[in-house]
């Protein structure tokens, strides 16, 4: 056995499987875990982790970090939470394969000017590797990007030829290393897509080991029909499905997570069905008129026409503009917003569902982002597991590690075992908590002591180390 590079001693090991915590040590050699349990010998670097939990690095199941990996590769909002892998390309939105100067909303959410410049998935993934991000990523190819690439107009269903062309791009993207396909059927560029269109575009997934991930058509009154549509797409293509940021929106739908979770449980008996969620009763996306009446409060996340109004509530922003709210919605465009539109009991019920993975859905380019970008993982650990007792800590960790690695097919990640990649987080279970708030969203969490990615420390004692050892996890590599 080679001498370890790093030994972490006397930790409480929470291994990501959901099994019981164990006291013990862990050693690292190169980019891999060498031993777990009792570690003899010595290493150049040793850490006494008395009183701290050592867990696999967290996997953010749902992100829009596609462009952040390129333009802000230190990835501080994520590594400061203990995240060591992000899944990008969600909600139908991916940077590749698409070249355009003028992406429509919501693709514009991840554009920092000229970001859509990758004609192939391989070119994008190579650019991420070249940017040397601080953490790992795996990518989905977005149906909305494929529609814009393939169709002359978006207000209709795709023709058979266009469906075949998009399916070829899915196949090419998976052969280039993407791990699946995402849709955002809620959004105008995809609303006209029929279920049959999606089934056709997703057809290559099953043979290539890909997954189907969806921001569903309707998360409000029609949420059950949208779930049925999602299950049908999974059944007819043979691909495993993931329901993104599962929620029920609008006061009149409060409590309906009992119905949606029953439907998910039923479907999971006959097909592969997963879901992710973030631990907040507010969502965030473009500023959209139809979302306003479904929300108790609407807050402006960014506005291109009035950047100074970011952070204000909509009525306050309207007053500043001297306009009624309805006219202000137009005047603020293009804009993003935060919608307080969910019921806390539904949020808790969905988080507690045994198949729910944790995904932040953070929007890294927003001026005044939803705090989920900086707070999701410590909030689940500190608020929901420790303070509210929604589930044990071992279960909370499982939903951000082993469960997610299994669902997305991330080999050798998500659990603590010899031979696995040394993606690790060491945190204080007594103090770990989110500090990002709706008023002060860009605030790092408390209690995250050390974060290791591929064997190298990326976050230590409240600051990034500057080391950026992240890698692209390519789906078909093994
Ligand atoms: Zn979404
Ligand atoms: Cu999303």
Short mmCIF file of C-alpha atoms and ligand atoms in Angstrom, two decimals:
data_model
loop_
_atom_site.label_atom_id
_atom_site.label_comp_id
_atom_site.label_asym_id
_atom_site.label_seq_id
_atom_site.Cartn_x
_atom_site.Cartn_y
_atom_site.Cartn_z
CA UNK A 1 0.00 0.00 0.00
CA UNK A 2 1.47 3.43 -0.93
CA UNK A 3 1.88 6.09 1.76
CA UNK A 4 -1.16 8.37 1.94
CA UNK A 5 -0.99 12.03 0.89
CA UNK A 6 -3.63 13.03 3.42
CA UNK A 7 -5.17 11.38 6.49
CA UNK A 8 -8.30 12.73 8.18
CA UNK A 9 -8.55 11.19 11.67
CA UNK A 10 -11.24 10.79 14.33
CA UNK A 11 -14.09 11.91 12.09
CA UNK A 12 -17.71 10.86 12.17
CA UNK A 13 -17.93 9.11 8.80
CA UNK A 14 -21.25 9.57 6.98
CA UNK A 15 -20.59 7.54 3.87
CA UNK A 16 -23.39 8.66 1.54
CA UNK A 17 -25.20 5.31 1.38
CA UNK A 18 -27.75 6.35 4.00
CA UNK A 19 -26.31 3.77 6.42
CA UNK A 20 -25.36 4.62 10.02
CA UNK A 21 -22.57 7.06 10.86
CA UNK A 22 -19.31 5.48 12.11
CA UNK A 23 -16.35 6.97 13.92
CA UNK A 24 -13.15 6.55 11.90
CA UNK A 25 -10.35 7.81 9.69
CA UNK A 26 -9.96 8.22 5.95
CA UNK A 27 -6.82 8.40 3.85
CA UNK A 28 -6.29 9.84 0.37
CA UNK A 29 -3.69 8.89 -2.23
CA UNK A 30 -3.61 10.93 -5.43
CA UNK A 31 -7.18 11.61 -6.51
CA UNK A 32 -8.64 8.55 -4.76
CA UNK A 33 -9.70 7.37 -1.32
CA UNK A 34 -7.13 4.85 -0.09
CA UNK A 35 -8.57 3.56 3.19
CA UNK A 36 -11.70 4.13 5.27
CA UNK A 37 -12.05 3.07 8.91
CA UNK A 38 -8.89 2.74 11.02
CA UNK A 39 -5.87 4.13 9.18
CA UNK A 40 -2.36 3.19 10.39
CA UNK A 41 0.85 4.94 9.33
CA UNK A 42 1.36 8.62 8.73
CA UNK A 43 0.93 11.15 5.95
CA UNK A 44 2.52 14.48 5.07
CA UNK A 45 -0.81 16.13 5.89
CA UNK A 46 -2.96 14.95 8.77
CA UNK A 47 -6.14 16.54 10.04
CA UNK A 48 -7.77 15.86 13.39
CA UNK A 49 -11.51 15.89 12.68
CA UNK A 50 -12.74 15.29 16.23
CA UNK A 51 -16.39 16.36 16.42
CA UNK A 52 -16.70 16.85 12.67
CA UNK A 53 -18.59 14.89 10.02
CA UNK A 54 -16.72 13.61 6.97
CA UNK A 55 -19.00 12.94 4.00
CA UNK A 56 -18.66 12.51 0.23
CA UNK A 57 -18.54 15.87 -1.60
CA UNK A 58 -22.07 17.01 -2.35
CA UNK A 59 -23.51 16.61 -5.84
CA UNK A 60 -25.77 19.46 -6.94
CA UNK A 61 -28.38 17.56 -8.95
CA UNK A 62 -29.82 20.64 -10.64
CA UNK A 63 -27.77 23.65 -11.70
CA UNK A 64 -27.45 26.34 -14.32
CA UNK A 65 -23.69 26.58 -13.86
CA UNK A 66 -22.93 25.85 -17.55
CA UNK A 67 -21.37 29.27 -18.15
CA UNK A 68 -20.25 29.90 -14.56
CA UNK A 69 -17.80 26.97 -14.97
CA UNK A 70 -16.17 28.95 -17.80
CA UNK A 71 -16.32 32.52 -16.51
CA UNK A 72 -16.06 31.96 -12.72
CA UNK A 73 -14.25 28.61 -12.47
CA UNK A 74 -13.46 29.08 -8.77
CA UNK A 75 -17.18 28.25 -8.28
CA UNK A 76 -17.27 29.78 -4.81
CA UNK A 77 -21.07 29.73 -4.36
CA UNK A 78 -20.87 25.93 -4.67
CA UNK A 79 -17.56 24.86 -3.10
CA UNK A 80 -18.38 27.01 -0.05
CA UNK A 81 -21.36 24.69 0.54
CA UNK A 82 -19.36 21.47 0.16
CA UNK A 83 -20.44 20.82 -3.42
CA UNK A 84 -17.82 18.99 -5.53
CA UNK A 85 -19.92 18.07 -8.59
CA UNK A 86 -22.64 19.97 -10.45
CA UNK A 87 -25.09 18.70 -13.08
CA UNK A 88 -25.47 21.39 -15.77
CA UNK A 89 -27.76 21.74 -18.78
CA UNK A 90 -31.05 21.68 -16.89
CA UNK A 91 -34.54 22.95 -17.79
CA UNK A 92 -33.90 22.51 -21.53
CA UNK A 93 -31.13 25.13 -21.37
CA UNK A 94 -27.58 24.13 -22.41
CA UNK A 95 -24.79 26.14 -24.02
CA UNK A 96 -24.17 23.38 -26.58
CA UNK A 97 -24.76 22.52 -29.35
CA UNK A 98 -25.81 26.05 -30.29
CA UNK A 99 -24.16 29.11 -31.80
CA UNK A 100 -26.15 32.34 -31.44
CA UNK A 101 -25.47 35.94 -30.45
CA UNK A 102 -29.01 36.49 -29.27
CA UNK A 103 -30.43 33.60 -27.23
CA UNK A 104 -34.09 34.07 -26.23
CA UNK A 105 -35.27 33.73 -22.63
CA UNK A 106 -34.71 31.55 -20.68
CA UNK A 107 -31.49 30.65 -22.52
CA UNK A 108 -30.38 34.22 -21.85
CA UNK A 109 -30.29 33.39 -18.11
CA UNK A 110 -26.85 31.79 -18.55
CA UNK A 111 -25.48 34.11 -21.26
CA UNK A 112 -22.83 36.62 -20.27
CA UNK A 113 -22.38 37.79 -23.87
CA UNK A 114 -21.22 35.45 -26.62
CA UNK A 115 -21.62 32.39 -24.39
CA UNK A 116 -23.49 30.36 -27.03
CA UNK A 117 -20.49 29.55 -29.19
CA UNK A 118 -20.25 25.74 -29.09
CA UNK A 119 -21.44 23.90 -32.21
CA UNK A 120 -20.90 20.56 -30.48
CA UNK A 121 -21.17 19.24 -26.94
CA UNK A 122 -17.56 18.07 -27.21
CA UNK A 123 -16.38 21.65 -27.81
CA UNK A 124 -18.23 22.83 -24.70
CA UNK A 125 -16.92 20.02 -22.49
CA UNK A 126 -13.37 20.60 -23.74
CA UNK A 127 -13.75 24.31 -22.90
CA UNK A 128 -14.84 23.40 -19.35
CA UNK A 129 -11.81 21.15 -18.93
CA UNK A 130 -9.59 23.95 -20.27
CA UNK A 131 -11.12 26.44 -17.78
CA UNK A 132 -10.00 24.10 -14.93
CA UNK A 133 -12.99 24.60 -12.61
CA UNK A 134 -12.70 23.98 -8.86
CA UNK A 135 -15.28 21.18 -9.00
CA UNK A 136 -16.53 18.43 -11.32
CA UNK A 137 -19.44 18.65 -13.69
CA UNK A 138 -21.61 16.41 -15.82
CA UNK A 139 -23.77 17.85 -18.60
CA UNK A 140 -27.23 17.37 -20.04
CA UNK A 141 -28.09 18.55 -23.54
CA UNK A 142 -31.06 20.95 -23.57
CA UNK A 143 -34.09 20.41 -25.79
CA UNK A 144 -34.66 24.18 -26.03
CA UNK A 145 -31.16 24.67 -27.40
CA UNK A 146 -31.86 21.90 -29.94
CA UNK A 147 -35.13 23.52 -31.02
CA UNK A 148 -33.44 26.87 -31.57
CA UNK A 149 -30.64 25.18 -33.47
CA UNK A 150 -33.00 23.15 -35.65
CA UNK A 151 -36.26 25.08 -36.20
CA UNK A 152 -37.06 28.30 -38.07
CA UNK A 153 -39.84 29.17 -35.61
CA UNK A 154 -40.63 27.96 -32.13
CA UNK A 155 -44.39 28.49 -31.91
CA UNK A 156 -45.19 25.12 -33.46
CA UNK A 157 -44.42 21.44 -32.93
CA UNK A 158 -41.38 20.10 -34.75
CA UNK A 159 -41.86 18.23 -38.04
CA UNK A 160 -40.74 14.62 -38.44
CA UNK A 161 -37.55 15.83 -40.15
CA UNK A 162 -36.81 18.31 -37.35
CA UNK A 163 -37.43 15.65 -34.71
CA UNK A 164 -35.00 13.33 -36.52
CA UNK A 165 -32.41 16.13 -36.70
CA UNK A 166 -32.76 16.85 -32.96
CA UNK A 167 -32.53 13.15 -32.14
CA UNK A 168 -29.25 12.99 -34.13
CA UNK A 169 -27.93 15.90 -32.07
CA UNK A 170 -28.91 14.07 -28.86
CA UNK A 171 -26.98 11.04 -30.08
CA UNK A 172 -23.96 13.16 -31.02
CA UNK A 173 -24.05 14.99 -27.68
CA UNK A 174 -24.17 11.76 -25.68
CA UNK A 175 -21.33 10.32 -27.73
CA UNK A 176 -19.45 13.54 -26.95
CA UNK A 177 -19.94 12.96 -23.21
CA UNK A 178 -23.33 14.38 -22.20
CA UNK A 179 -25.20 12.16 -19.73
CA UNK A 180 -28.75 12.87 -20.87
CA UNK A 181 -31.40 15.23 -22.23
CA UNK A 182 -33.30 17.95 -20.40
CA UNK A 183 -36.52 19.74 -21.35
CA UNK A 184 -38.18 22.94 -20.16
CA UNK A 185 -41.69 22.48 -21.54
CA UNK A 186 -42.93 25.31 -19.27
CA UNK A 187 -40.98 27.90 -21.28
CA UNK A 188 -42.30 29.65 -24.43
CA UNK A 189 -39.59 28.29 -26.81
CA UNK A 190 -40.72 24.75 -25.90
CA UNK A 191 -44.40 25.12 -25.04
CA UNK A 192 -45.51 24.17 -28.56
CA UNK A 193 -43.54 20.91 -28.41
CA UNK A 194 -45.89 17.94 -28.22
CA UNK A 195 -45.30 14.90 -26.05
CA UNK A 196 -44.64 12.98 -29.30
CA UNK A 197 -41.94 15.48 -30.27
CA UNK A 198 -40.14 14.94 -26.96
CA UNK A 199 -40.46 11.15 -27.27
CA UNK A 200 -38.90 11.34 -30.73
CA UNK A 201 -36.05 13.61 -29.66
CA UNK A 202 -35.38 11.46 -26.57
CA UNK A 203 -35.46 8.20 -28.55
CA UNK A 204 -31.66 7.67 -28.58
CA UNK A 205 -31.31 7.97 -24.79
CA UNK A 206 -31.98 4.40 -23.68
CA UNK A 207 -29.39 2.78 -25.98
CA UNK A 208 -26.75 5.32 -24.95
CA UNK A 209 -27.42 5.02 -21.22
CA UNK A 210 -28.82 8.56 -21.05
CA UNK A 211 -31.33 10.04 -18.62
CA UNK A 212 -34.38 12.27 -19.29
CA UNK A 213 -34.64 15.28 -16.96
CA UNK A 214 -37.54 17.72 -17.11
CA UNK A 215 -38.78 21.08 -15.94
CA UNK A 216 -42.37 20.03 -16.53
CA UNK A 217 -44.99 21.84 -18.60
CA UNK A 218 -47.04 22.82 -15.56
CA UNK A 219 -46.17 22.86 -11.85
CA UNK A 220 -49.44 24.55 -10.84
CA UNK A 221 -53.03 23.44 -11.57
CA UNK A 222 -51.93 20.90 -14.21
CA UNK A 223 -49.10 19.32 -12.24
CA UNK A 224 -50.59 15.80 -12.25
CA UNK A 225 -51.09 15.81 -16.03
CA UNK A 226 -47.49 16.99 -16.39
CA UNK A 227 -46.27 14.12 -14.24
CA UNK A 228 -48.22 11.68 -16.40
CA UNK A 229 -46.64 13.22 -19.52
CA UNK A 230 -43.19 12.78 -17.96
CA UNK A 231 -43.84 9.14 -17.04
CA UNK A 232 -45.11 8.44 -20.57
CA UNK A 233 -41.93 9.90 -22.10
CA UNK A 234 -39.89 7.65 -19.84
CA UNK A 235 -41.97 4.57 -20.64
CA UNK A 236 -42.00 5.08 -24.41
CA UNK A 237 -38.28 5.84 -24.67
CA UNK A 238 -37.14 3.39 -21.99
CA UNK A 239 -35.06 6.13 -20.36
CA UNK A 240 -34.93 6.82 -16.61
CA UNK A 241 -36.61 10.15 -15.79
CA UNK A 242 -35.93 12.89 -13.25
CA UNK A 243 -38.57 15.49 -12.36
CA UNK A 244 -36.68 18.74 -11.79
CA UNK A 245 -37.20 21.04 -8.80
CA UNK A 246 -40.43 19.32 -7.91
CA UNK A 247 -42.99 21.67 -6.38
CA UNK A 248 -46.66 22.61 -6.44
CA UNK A 249 -47.19 26.27 -7.24
CA UNK A 250 -49.99 28.61 -6.15
CA UNK A 251 -52.07 28.94 -2.99
CA UNK A 252 -54.99 27.04 -4.49
CA UNK A 253 -52.69 24.01 -5.02
CA UNK A 254 -51.30 24.01 -1.47
CA UNK A 255 -51.23 20.48 -0.07
CA UNK A 256 -51.30 18.77 -3.45
CA UNK A 257 -47.81 17.31 -2.97
CA UNK A 258 -49.67 14.41 -1.32
CA UNK A 259 -51.17 13.70 -4.77
CA UNK A 260 -47.96 14.27 -6.75
CA UNK A 261 -45.81 12.15 -4.43
CA UNK A 262 -48.39 9.34 -4.57
CA UNK A 263 -48.20 9.50 -8.38
CA UNK A 264 -44.40 9.44 -8.26
CA UNK A 265 -44.44 6.50 -5.86
CA UNK A 266 -46.84 4.60 -8.12
CA UNK A 267 -44.79 5.26 -11.26
CA UNK A 268 -41.58 4.22 -9.52
CA UNK A 269 -42.94 0.68 -9.11
CA UNK A 270 -42.82 0.13 -12.90
CA UNK A 271 -40.17 2.54 -14.26
CA UNK A 272 -37.09 4.50 -13.17
CA UNK A 273 -38.34 7.79 -11.72
CA UNK A 274 -36.39 10.31 -9.68
CA UNK A 275 -36.84 13.90 -8.56
CA UNK A 276 -34.90 16.78 -7.12
CA UNK A 277 -35.91 19.72 -4.93
CA UNK A 278 -34.45 22.79 -3.23
CA UNK A 279 -35.26 23.69 0.38
CA UNK A 280 -37.18 26.97 -0.08
CA UNK A 281 -40.83 27.94 -0.50
CA UNK A 282 -39.90 30.42 -3.26
CA UNK A 283 -38.88 29.76 -6.86
CA UNK A 284 -36.97 31.91 -9.33
CA UNK A 285 -36.88 32.35 -13.10
CA UNK A 286 -37.73 35.01 -15.70
CA UNK A 287 -40.21 37.74 -14.67
CA UNK A 288 -43.42 36.32 -16.12
CA UNK A 289 -46.87 37.86 -15.88
CA UNK A 290 -48.71 34.58 -15.27
CA UNK A 291 -46.52 33.76 -12.26
CA UNK A 292 -47.44 36.96 -10.40
CA UNK A 293 -51.01 36.06 -9.33
CA UNK A 294 -49.74 32.63 -8.15
CA UNK A 295 -47.32 34.30 -5.72
CA UNK A 296 -47.70 35.89 -2.28
CA UNK A 297 -44.72 38.14 -2.99
CA UNK A 298 -42.60 38.74 -6.10
CA UNK A 299 -39.08 40.08 -5.83
CA UNK A 300 -36.96 41.37 -8.72
CA UNK A 301 -33.76 39.30 -9.16
CA UNK A 302 -32.41 41.37 -12.06
CA UNK A 303 -33.65 43.79 -14.71
CA UNK A 304 -31.68 44.70 -17.82
CA UNK A 305 -33.70 47.88 -18.32
CA UNK A 306 -33.62 48.93 -14.63
CA UNK A 307 -30.66 47.19 -12.97
CA UNK A 308 -30.93 49.42 -9.89
CA UNK A 309 -34.30 47.90 -8.99
CA UNK A 310 -32.88 44.38 -8.43
CA UNK A 311 -33.72 43.16 -4.94
CA UNK A 312 -36.94 45.15 -4.60
CA UNK A 313 -40.41 43.69 -4.31
CA UNK A 314 -42.50 44.17 -7.43
CA UNK A 315 -44.95 46.78 -6.02
CA UNK A 316 -42.01 48.81 -4.70
CA UNK A 317 -40.24 48.59 -8.07
CA UNK A 318 -43.47 49.68 -9.77
CA UNK A 319 -43.77 52.65 -7.41
CA UNK A 320 -40.20 53.70 -8.20
CA UNK A 321 -41.09 53.60 -11.89
CA UNK A 322 -44.33 55.54 -11.26
CA UNK A 323 -46.28 52.74 -12.95
CA UNK A 324 -49.06 50.34 -12.00
CA UNK A 325 -47.69 46.81 -11.34
CA UNK A 326 -49.07 45.48 -14.61
CA UNK A 327 -47.21 48.09 -16.68
CA UNK A 328 -44.09 47.72 -14.53
CA UNK A 329 -43.85 44.03 -15.50
CA UNK A 330 -43.34 45.16 -19.12
CA UNK A 331 -41.10 48.10 -18.24
CA UNK A 332 -38.68 45.92 -16.25
CA UNK A 333 -38.07 43.42 -19.10
CA UNK A 334 -35.89 41.61 -19.71
CA UNK A 335 -35.95 40.63 -16.05
CA UNK A 336 -35.83 37.78 -13.57
CA UNK A 337 -37.84 37.34 -10.39
CA UNK A 338 -38.23 35.37 -7.18
CA UNK A 339 -41.74 34.05 -6.54
CA UNK A 340 -42.99 33.18 -3.05
CA UNK A 341 -45.49 30.70 -4.43
CA UNK A 342 -45.14 27.44 -2.50
CA UNK A 343 -46.56 26.07 0.72
CA UNK A 344 -43.97 25.21 3.39
CA UNK A 345 -45.71 21.91 4.20
CA UNK A 346 -45.41 20.88 0.56
CA UNK A 347 -41.71 21.83 0.54
CA UNK A 348 -41.12 19.69 3.63
CA UNK A 349 -43.16 16.79 2.32
CA UNK A 350 -41.28 16.77 -0.99
CA UNK A 351 -37.88 17.05 0.71
CA UNK A 352 -38.79 14.13 2.98
CA UNK A 353 -39.84 11.86 0.10
CA UNK A 354 -37.30 9.00 -0.03
CA UNK A 355 -36.39 9.49 -3.72
CA UNK A 356 -35.77 13.26 -3.51
CA UNK A 357 -32.27 14.43 -4.44
CA UNK A 358 -31.06 17.89 -3.45
CA UNK A 359 -30.54 20.34 -6.33
CA UNK A 360 -30.04 24.06 -5.89
CA UNK A 361 -31.41 25.39 -9.22
CA UNK A 362 -29.22 28.42 -8.39
CA UNK A 363 -28.93 31.16 -11.02
CA UNK A 364 -25.28 32.28 -10.88
CA UNK A 365 -25.57 35.32 -13.19
CA UNK A 366 -28.47 37.05 -11.39
CA UNK A 367 -27.71 40.44 -9.82
CA UNK A 368 -29.77 39.65 -6.71
CA UNK A 369 -30.04 35.85 -6.84
CA UNK A 370 -32.37 33.55 -4.97
CA UNK A 371 -30.39 32.46 -1.87
CA UNK A 372 -30.60 28.81 -2.98
CA UNK A 373 -27.48 29.53 -5.06
CA UNK A 374 -25.35 29.86 -1.89
CA UNK A 375 -27.43 28.13 0.76
CA UNK A 376 -29.16 24.97 -0.44
CA UNK A 377 -26.95 22.22 0.99
CA UNK A 378 -26.14 23.67 4.45
CA UNK A 379 -29.82 24.59 4.79
CA UNK A 380 -30.90 20.99 4.27
CA UNK A 381 -28.25 19.81 6.77
CA UNK A 382 -28.71 22.52 9.39
CA UNK A 383 -32.28 23.65 9.20
CA UNK A 384 -34.22 20.66 7.88
CA UNK A 385 -32.19 17.71 9.26
CA UNK A 386 -30.73 19.06 12.54
CA UNK A 387 -33.10 21.83 13.67
CA UNK A 388 -36.42 20.53 12.33
CA UNK A 389 -35.64 16.80 12.42
CA UNK A 390 -37.22 16.20 9.01
CA UNK A 391 -34.82 13.29 8.52
CA UNK A 392 -31.55 12.04 10.07
CA UNK A 393 -28.27 13.60 8.98
CA UNK A 394 -27.24 10.35 7.27
CA UNK A 395 -30.38 10.58 5.12
CA UNK A 396 -29.75 14.26 4.31
CA UNK A 397 -26.22 13.41 3.15
CA UNK A 398 -27.48 10.43 1.09
CA UNK A 399 -29.85 12.74 -0.83
CA UNK A 400 -26.92 14.97 -1.83
CA UNK A 401 -24.37 12.21 -2.57
CA UNK A 402 -24.97 8.47 -3.06
CA UNK A 403 -28.57 8.76 -4.25
CA UNK A 404 -27.62 11.40 -6.81
CA UNK A 405 -24.49 9.60 -8.09
CA UNK A 406 -26.57 6.47 -8.61
CA UNK A 407 -29.38 8.26 -10.40
CA UNK A 408 -27.07 10.13 -12.80
CA UNK A 409 -24.62 7.25 -13.22
CA UNK A 410 -21.58 9.11 -11.83
CA UNK A 411 -19.07 6.30 -11.45
CA UNK A 412 -16.92 6.08 -8.33
CA UNK A 413 -18.44 9.18 -6.75
CA UNK A 414 -21.04 9.84 -4.07
CA UNK A 415 -19.89 7.38 -1.40
CA UNK A 416 -16.87 6.93 0.88
CA UNK A 417 -15.06 3.69 -0.02
CA UNK A 418 -11.51 2.70 -0.99
CA UNK A 419 -10.89 3.34 -4.69
CA UNK A 420 -13.57 6.00 -5.04
CA UNK A 421 -12.62 9.54 -6.02
CA UNK A 422 -11.56 11.63 -3.04
CA UNK A 423 -14.41 14.16 -3.27
CA UNK A 424 -14.92 15.02 0.41
CA UNK A 425 -16.53 17.54 2.74
CA UNK A 426 -15.70 17.97 6.40
CA UNK A 427 -18.32 19.96 8.34
CA UNK A 428 -19.41 20.75 11.87
CA UNK A 429 -22.82 19.13 12.38
CA UNK A 430 -23.57 21.44 15.32
CA UNK A 431 -23.09 24.70 13.42
CA UNK A 432 -23.55 23.97 9.72
CA UNK A 433 -26.21 26.34 8.38
CA UNK A 434 -27.03 28.53 5.38
CA UNK A 435 -26.43 32.25 5.88
CA UNK A 436 -27.62 33.41 2.46
CA UNK A 437 -30.96 35.20 2.79
CA UNK A 438 -33.40 36.84 0.41
CA UNK A 439 -31.95 40.21 1.51
CA UNK A 440 -28.29 39.09 1.45
CA UNK A 441 -28.19 36.19 -0.97
CA UNK A 442 -24.44 36.04 -1.76
CA UNK A 443 -23.33 34.90 1.71
CA UNK A 444 -21.27 31.74 2.26
CA UNK A 445 -22.59 29.09 4.62
CA UNK A 446 -21.28 28.45 8.14
CA UNK A 447 -19.74 25.22 9.37
CA UNK A 448 -18.09 23.91 6.18
CA UNK A 449 -14.48 23.32 7.30
CA UNK A 450 -12.77 21.58 4.39
CA UNK A 451 -13.78 20.60 0.88
CA UNK A 452 -11.64 18.24 -1.20
CA UNK A 453 -12.16 17.56 -4.91
CA UNK A 454 -10.24 14.77 -6.66
CA UNK A 455 -7.90 14.60 -3.66
CA UNK A 456 -7.08 18.31 -3.49
CA UNK A 457 -8.39 20.90 -1.03
CA UNK A 458 -10.52 23.57 -2.73
CA UNK A 459 -12.13 25.24 0.33
CA UNK A 460 -10.54 25.54 3.75
CA UNK A 461 -11.52 27.51 6.87
CA UNK A 462 -13.94 29.83 5.11
CA UNK A 463 -11.94 30.61 1.98
CA UNK A 464 -11.10 29.06 -1.40
CA UNK A 465 -7.59 27.59 -1.63
CA UNK A 466 -7.27 28.66 -5.28
CA UNK A 467 -6.69 25.05 -6.40
CA UNK A 468 -8.99 24.03 -9.24
CA UNK A 469 -8.84 20.24 -9.72
CA UNK A 470 -12.35 19.70 -11.18
CA UNK A 471 -13.05 17.50 -14.19
CA UNK A 472 -15.76 16.90 -16.70
CA UNK A 473 -17.44 13.57 -15.98
CA UNK A 474 -18.16 12.20 -19.45
CA UNK A 475 -21.12 9.87 -19.57
CA UNK A 476 -19.85 7.29 -21.99
CA UNK A 477 -16.32 7.05 -20.63
CA UNK A 478 -17.09 3.83 -18.85
ZN1 LIG B 1 -36.43 24.76 -14.25
CU1 LIG B 2 -33.57 24.94 -13.50
#
